[in-house]
Coordinates of C-alpha atoms in Angstrom, one line a residue:
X1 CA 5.5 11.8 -111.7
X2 CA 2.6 9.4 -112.7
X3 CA 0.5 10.7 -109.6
X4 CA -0.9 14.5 -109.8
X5 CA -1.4 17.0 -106.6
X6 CA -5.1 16.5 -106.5
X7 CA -4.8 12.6 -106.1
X8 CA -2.3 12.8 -103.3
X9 CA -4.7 15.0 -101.5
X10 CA -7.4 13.3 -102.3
X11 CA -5.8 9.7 -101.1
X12 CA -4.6 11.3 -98.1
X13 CA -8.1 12.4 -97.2
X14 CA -9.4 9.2 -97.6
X15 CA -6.3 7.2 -95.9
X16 CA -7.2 9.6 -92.5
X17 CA -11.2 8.7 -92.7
X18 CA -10.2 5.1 -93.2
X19 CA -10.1 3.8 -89.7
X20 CA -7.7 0.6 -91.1
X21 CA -5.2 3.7 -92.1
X22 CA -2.5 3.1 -89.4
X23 CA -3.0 5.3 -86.0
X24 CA -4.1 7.9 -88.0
X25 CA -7.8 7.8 -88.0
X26 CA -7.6 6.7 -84.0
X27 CA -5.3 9.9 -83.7
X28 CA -7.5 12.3 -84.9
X29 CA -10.9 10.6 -84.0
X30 CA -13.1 12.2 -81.3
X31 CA -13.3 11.0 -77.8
X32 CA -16.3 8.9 -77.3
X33 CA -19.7 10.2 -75.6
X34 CA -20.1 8.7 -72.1
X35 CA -22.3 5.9 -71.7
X36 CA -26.1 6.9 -71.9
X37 CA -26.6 3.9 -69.4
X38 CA -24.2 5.3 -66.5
X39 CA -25.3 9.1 -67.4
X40 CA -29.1 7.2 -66.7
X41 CA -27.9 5.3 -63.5
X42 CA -26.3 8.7 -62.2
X43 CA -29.6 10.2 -62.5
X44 CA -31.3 7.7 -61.1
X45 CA -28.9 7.8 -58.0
X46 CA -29.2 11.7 -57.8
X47 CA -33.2 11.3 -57.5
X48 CA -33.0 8.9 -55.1
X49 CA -30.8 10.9 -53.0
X50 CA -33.6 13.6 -53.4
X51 CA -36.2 11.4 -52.1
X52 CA -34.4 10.5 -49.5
X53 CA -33.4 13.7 -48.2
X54 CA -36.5 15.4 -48.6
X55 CA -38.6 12.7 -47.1
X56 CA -35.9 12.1 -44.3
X57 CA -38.0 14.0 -41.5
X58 CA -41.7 12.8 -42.0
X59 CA -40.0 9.1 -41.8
X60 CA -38.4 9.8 -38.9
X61 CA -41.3 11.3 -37.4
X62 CA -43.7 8.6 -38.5
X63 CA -41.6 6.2 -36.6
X64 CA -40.7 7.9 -33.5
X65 CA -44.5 8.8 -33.0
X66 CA -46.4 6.2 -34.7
X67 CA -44.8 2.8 -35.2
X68 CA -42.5 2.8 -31.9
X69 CA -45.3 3.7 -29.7
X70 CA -47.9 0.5 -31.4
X71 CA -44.6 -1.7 -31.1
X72 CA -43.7 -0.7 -27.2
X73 CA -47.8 -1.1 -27.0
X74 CA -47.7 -4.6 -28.2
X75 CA -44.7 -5.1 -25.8
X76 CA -46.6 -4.1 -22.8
X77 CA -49.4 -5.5 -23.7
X78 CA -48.2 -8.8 -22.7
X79 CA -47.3 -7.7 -19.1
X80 CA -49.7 -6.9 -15.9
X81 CA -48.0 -3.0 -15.8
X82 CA -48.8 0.0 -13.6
X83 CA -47.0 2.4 -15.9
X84 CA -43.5 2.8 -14.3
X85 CA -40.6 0.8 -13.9
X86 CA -39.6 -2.4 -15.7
X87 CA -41.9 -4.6 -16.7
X88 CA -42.1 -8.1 -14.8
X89 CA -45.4 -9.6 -14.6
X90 CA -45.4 -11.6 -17.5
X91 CA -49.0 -12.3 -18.4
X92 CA -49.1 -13.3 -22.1
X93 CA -52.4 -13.1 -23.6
X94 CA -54.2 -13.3 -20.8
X95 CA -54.9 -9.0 -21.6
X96 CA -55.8 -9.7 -25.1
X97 CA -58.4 -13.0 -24.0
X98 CA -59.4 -10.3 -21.0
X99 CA -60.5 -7.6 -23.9
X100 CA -62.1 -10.2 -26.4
X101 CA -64.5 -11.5 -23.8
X102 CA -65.5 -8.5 -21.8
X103 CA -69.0 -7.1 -22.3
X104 CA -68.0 -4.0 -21.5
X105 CA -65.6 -3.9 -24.8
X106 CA -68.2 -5.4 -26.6
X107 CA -70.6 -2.8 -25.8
X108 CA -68.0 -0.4 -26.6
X109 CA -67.4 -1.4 -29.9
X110 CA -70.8 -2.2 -31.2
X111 CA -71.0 1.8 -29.9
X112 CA -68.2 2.5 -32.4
X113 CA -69.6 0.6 -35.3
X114 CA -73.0 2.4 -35.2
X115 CA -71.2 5.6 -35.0
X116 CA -69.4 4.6 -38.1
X117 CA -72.5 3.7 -39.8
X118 CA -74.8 6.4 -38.5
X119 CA -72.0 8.8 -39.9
X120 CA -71.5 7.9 -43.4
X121 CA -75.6 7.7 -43.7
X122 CA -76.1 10.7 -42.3
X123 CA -73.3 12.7 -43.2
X124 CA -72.6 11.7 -46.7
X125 CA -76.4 12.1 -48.5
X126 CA -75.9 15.5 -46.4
X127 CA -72.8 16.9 -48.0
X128 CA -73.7 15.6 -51.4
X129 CA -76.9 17.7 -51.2
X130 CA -75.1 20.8 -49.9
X131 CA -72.6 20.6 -52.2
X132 CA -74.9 20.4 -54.9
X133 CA -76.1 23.4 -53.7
X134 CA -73.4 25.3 -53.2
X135 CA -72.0 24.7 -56.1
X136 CA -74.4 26.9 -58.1
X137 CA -75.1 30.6 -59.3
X138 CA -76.7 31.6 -55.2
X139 CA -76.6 34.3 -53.3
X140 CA -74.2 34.6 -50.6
X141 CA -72.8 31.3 -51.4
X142 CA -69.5 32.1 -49.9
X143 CA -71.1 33.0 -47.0
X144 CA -72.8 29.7 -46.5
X145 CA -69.6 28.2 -47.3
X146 CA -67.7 29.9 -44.7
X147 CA -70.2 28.9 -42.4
X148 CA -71.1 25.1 -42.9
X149 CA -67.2 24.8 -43.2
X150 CA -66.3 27.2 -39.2
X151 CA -67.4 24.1 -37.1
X152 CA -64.9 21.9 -38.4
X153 CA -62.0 24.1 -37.7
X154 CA -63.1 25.4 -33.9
X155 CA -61.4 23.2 -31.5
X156 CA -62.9 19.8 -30.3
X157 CA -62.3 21.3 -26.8
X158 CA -64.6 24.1 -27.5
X159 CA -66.9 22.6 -29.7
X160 CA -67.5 20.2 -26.6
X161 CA -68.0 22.3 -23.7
X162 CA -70.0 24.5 -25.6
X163 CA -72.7 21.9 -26.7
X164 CA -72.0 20.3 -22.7
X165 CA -73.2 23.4 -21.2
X166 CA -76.5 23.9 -24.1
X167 CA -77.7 20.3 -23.5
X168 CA -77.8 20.0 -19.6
X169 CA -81.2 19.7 -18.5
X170 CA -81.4 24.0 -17.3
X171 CA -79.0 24.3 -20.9
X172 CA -80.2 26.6 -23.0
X173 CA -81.4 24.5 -25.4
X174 CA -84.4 23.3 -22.9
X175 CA -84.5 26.7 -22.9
X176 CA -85.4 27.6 -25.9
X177 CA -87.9 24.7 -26.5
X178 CA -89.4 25.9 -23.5
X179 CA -89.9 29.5 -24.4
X180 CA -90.9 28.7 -27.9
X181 CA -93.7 26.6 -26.7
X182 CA -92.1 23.3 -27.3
X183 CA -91.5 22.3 -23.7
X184 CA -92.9 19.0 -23.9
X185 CA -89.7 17.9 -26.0
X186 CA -87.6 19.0 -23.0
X187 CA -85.3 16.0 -22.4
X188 CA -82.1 14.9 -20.7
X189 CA -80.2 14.9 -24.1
X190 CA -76.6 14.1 -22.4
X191 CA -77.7 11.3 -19.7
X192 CA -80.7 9.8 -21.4
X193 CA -79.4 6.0 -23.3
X194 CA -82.5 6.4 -25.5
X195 CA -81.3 10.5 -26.7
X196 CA -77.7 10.4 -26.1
X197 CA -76.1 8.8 -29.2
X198 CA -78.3 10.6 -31.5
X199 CA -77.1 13.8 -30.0
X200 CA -73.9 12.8 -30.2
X201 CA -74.5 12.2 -34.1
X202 CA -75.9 15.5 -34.1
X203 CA -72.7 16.9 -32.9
X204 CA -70.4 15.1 -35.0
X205 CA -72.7 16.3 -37.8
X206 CA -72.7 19.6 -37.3
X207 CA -69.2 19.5 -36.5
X208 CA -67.6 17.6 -39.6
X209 CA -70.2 18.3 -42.2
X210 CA -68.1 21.2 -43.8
X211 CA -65.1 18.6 -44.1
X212 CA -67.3 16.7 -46.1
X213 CA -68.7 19.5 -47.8
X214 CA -65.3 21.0 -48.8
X215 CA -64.3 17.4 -50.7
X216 CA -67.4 17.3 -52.7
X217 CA -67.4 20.6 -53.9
X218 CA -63.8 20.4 -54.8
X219 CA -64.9 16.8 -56.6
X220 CA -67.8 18.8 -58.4
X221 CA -65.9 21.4 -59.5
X222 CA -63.0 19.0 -60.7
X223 CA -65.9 17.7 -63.2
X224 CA -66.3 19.7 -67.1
X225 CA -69.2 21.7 -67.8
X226 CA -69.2 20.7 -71.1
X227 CA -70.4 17.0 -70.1
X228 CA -73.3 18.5 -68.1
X229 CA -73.9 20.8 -70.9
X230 CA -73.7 17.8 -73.6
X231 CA -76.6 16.5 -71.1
X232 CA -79.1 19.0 -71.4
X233 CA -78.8 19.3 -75.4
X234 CA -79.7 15.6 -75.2
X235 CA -82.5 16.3 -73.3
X236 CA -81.7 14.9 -69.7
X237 CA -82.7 16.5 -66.7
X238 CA -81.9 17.6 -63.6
X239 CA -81.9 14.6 -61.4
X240 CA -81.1 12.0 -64.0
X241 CA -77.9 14.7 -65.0
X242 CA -77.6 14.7 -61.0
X243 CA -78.1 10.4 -61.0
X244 CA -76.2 9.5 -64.1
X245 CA -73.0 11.5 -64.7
X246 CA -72.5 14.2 -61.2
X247 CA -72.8 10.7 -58.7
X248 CA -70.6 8.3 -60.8
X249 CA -67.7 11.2 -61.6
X250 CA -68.2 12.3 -58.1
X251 CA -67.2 8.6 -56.9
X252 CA -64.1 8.7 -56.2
X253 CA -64.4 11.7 -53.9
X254 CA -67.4 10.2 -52.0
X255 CA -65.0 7.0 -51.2
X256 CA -62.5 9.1 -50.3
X257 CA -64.1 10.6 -47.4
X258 CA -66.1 7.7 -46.1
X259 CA -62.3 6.3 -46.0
X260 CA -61.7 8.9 -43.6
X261 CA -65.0 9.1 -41.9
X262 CA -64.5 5.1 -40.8
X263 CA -61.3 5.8 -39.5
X264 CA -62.1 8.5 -37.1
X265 CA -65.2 6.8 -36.1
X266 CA -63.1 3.7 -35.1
X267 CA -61.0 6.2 -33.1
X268 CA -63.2 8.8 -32.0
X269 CA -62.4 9.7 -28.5
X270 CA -62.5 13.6 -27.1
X271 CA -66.0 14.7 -27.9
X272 CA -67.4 11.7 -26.1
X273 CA -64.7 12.1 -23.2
X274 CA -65.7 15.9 -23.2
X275 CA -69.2 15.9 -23.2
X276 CA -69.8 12.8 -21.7
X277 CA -66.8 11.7 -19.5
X278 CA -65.9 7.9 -19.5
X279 CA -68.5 7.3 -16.5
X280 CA -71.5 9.2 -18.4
X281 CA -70.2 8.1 -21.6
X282 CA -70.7 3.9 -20.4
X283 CA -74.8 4.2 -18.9
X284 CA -75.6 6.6 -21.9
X285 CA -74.8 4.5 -24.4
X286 CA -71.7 6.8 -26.0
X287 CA -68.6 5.3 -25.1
X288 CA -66.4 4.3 -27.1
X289 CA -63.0 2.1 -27.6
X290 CA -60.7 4.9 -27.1
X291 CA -62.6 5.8 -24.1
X292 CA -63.1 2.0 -22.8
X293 CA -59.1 2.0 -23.3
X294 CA -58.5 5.4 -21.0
X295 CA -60.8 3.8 -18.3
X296 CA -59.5 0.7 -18.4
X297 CA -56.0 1.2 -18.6
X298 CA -54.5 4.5 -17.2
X299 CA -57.5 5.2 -14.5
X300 CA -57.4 1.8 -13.3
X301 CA -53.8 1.9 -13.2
X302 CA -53.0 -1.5 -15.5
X303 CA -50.5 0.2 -18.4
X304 CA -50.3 -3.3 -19.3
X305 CA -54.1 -4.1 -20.3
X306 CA -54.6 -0.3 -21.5
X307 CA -51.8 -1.0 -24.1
X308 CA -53.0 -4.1 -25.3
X309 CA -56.7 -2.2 -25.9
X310 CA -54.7 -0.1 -28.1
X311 CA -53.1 -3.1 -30.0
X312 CA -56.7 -4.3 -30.5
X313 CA -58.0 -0.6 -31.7
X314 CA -54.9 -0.9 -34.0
X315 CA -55.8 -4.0 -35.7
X316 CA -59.5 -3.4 -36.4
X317 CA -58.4 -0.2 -37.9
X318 CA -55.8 -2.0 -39.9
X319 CA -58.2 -4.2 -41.4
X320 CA -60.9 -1.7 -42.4
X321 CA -58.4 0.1 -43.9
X322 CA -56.8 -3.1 -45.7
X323 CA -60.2 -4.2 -46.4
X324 CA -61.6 -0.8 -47.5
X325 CA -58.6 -0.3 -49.8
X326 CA -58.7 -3.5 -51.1
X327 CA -62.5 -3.9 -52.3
X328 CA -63.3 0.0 -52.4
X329 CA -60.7 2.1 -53.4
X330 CA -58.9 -0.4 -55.6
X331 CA -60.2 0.9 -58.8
X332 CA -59.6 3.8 -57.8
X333 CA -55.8 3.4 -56.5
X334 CA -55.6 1.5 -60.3
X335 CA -54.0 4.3 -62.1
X336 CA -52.2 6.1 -59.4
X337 CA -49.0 4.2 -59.7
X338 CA -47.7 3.7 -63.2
X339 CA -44.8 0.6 -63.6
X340 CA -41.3 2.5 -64.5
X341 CA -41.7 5.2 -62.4
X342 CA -38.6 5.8 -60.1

């Protein structure tokens, strides 16, 4: 025998781990891995599903209460409706042509957009400042806190009939003026067009002001000491630490909530109808869109022309928004969604 024991084992070794040896390396080889690409897609599926499921109910709740009602308001809009029944009148845009050219909406909104404006100049510098406060080393800080930030919690019903009641002309804060000694600043404060929509920005002040202060605190504290600290071992002080690195980190914060301030100035409604009803509300000088919409539409008993008011409210907010998010908060919005993400 010309071939010794250790060769044949050694060849037939090497004849199994040859995959050209016959069906005997694809006998004993193992079974191949699955696919990375369907174990990926499977994955992909299964967070989907997720998604789906979990986000399921706020869908189905956005569009039962928010995008059917602004599509069956657009659909009334173009008919003369008193609220029941089908309806027949077709009237086109003759509602939206009605809104666009009545002084009374006009009125109405330039009301809005000086609420709008009043608010984020009044409100903002405001919360910055007590923010800035708040956020140091004080005594009964929490306190104040708790406080500034009550208002904005109590309910818009309360927080309206109580200041209704203080600011009549025998309210008690004519009262107050008048046993203080200050009785020659007595004043109708509700009725009065020259008083009425700076005590209506009073109220919405007092009334939002911890909103805003809640977001900048949160936006200072979201900012390292060590950069302030950096700062002052250069040398910088107080304000131009306040001017040059607490405003521009604080930014995005600060455009947040004038986002939000614009939009519920554009749709402010129940403190004006509270305190100043939507007859009051029109010779003060307070009344708004929302309210211009409940007078015209449902109290006059023309569904029709109230619904297309609220088409029109719709749009202008849509655009501001658009607009807002667009020029504003785009830099901000830059790095929030990432390409590849599922």
């Amino acid at each position: 025998m010309s071939d010794t024991p250790g060769t044949d084992t050694a060849g037939g070794r090497e004849a199994q781990g040859t995959p050209g040896a016959g069906g005997a390396a694809t006998a004993t080889a193992a079974p191949p891995a699955p696919p990375r690409a369907a174990a990926r897609r499977r994955g992909r599926a299964r967070t989907r599903l997720e998604i789906a499921v979990l986000s399921a109910p706020a869908i189905i709740t956005f569009l039962a209460f928010v995008i059917l009602p602004v599509v069956l308001a657009a659909y009334y809009g173009f008919y003369q409706w008193k609220g029941y029944g089908e309806p027949t009148d077709w009237v086109g845009l003759n509602n939206y042509e009605l809104i666009l050219t009545d002084p009374a909406f006009h009125d109405v909104l330039w009301h809005n957009a000086l609420i709008l404006v009043l608010s984020l100049v009044i409100q903002g510098p405001l919360a910055i400042g007590l923010a800035l406060l708040l956020n140091q080393r004080i005594r009964g800080r929490s306190t104040i806190r708790v406080l500034i930030f009550v208002p904005y919690i109590i309910s818009e019903i309360i927080v309206g009939t109580g200041w209704s009641l203080m600011l009549q002309s025998n309210g008690a804060v004519n009262d107050l003026l008048h046993r203080i000694g200050l009785g020659s600043l007595e004043a109708d404060w509700i009725a009065d067009p020259d008083l009425a929509i700076w005590t209506l920005m009073a109220i919405i002040t007092w009334k939002y002001i911890g909103f805003a202060v809640i977001l900048m605190l949160a936006g200072l504290q979201s900012i390292p000491d060590e950069i302030f600290e950096a700062a002052q071992i250069d040398g910088a002080s107080y304000w131009q630490i306040q001017r040059r690195i607490t405003l521009p980190l604080l930014g995005p914060t600060i455009r947040i909530w004038a986002f939000l301030s614009i939009i519920g100035s554009l749709q402010l409604f129940d403190l004006v109808y509270i305190i100043w009803g939507q007859y009051v509300s029109g010779t003060a000088g307070t009344s708004t869109m929302a309210i211009y919409m409940l007078a015209q539409g449902r109290n006059a008993g023309n569904y029709g022309y109230g619904s297309a008011v609220a088409v029109v409210m719709f749009v202008i907010s849509l655009v501001v928004a658009l607009v807002y998010q667009r020029f504003v908060l785009r830099r901000d919005l830059r790095g929030a969604v990432t390409e590849g993400t599922v």
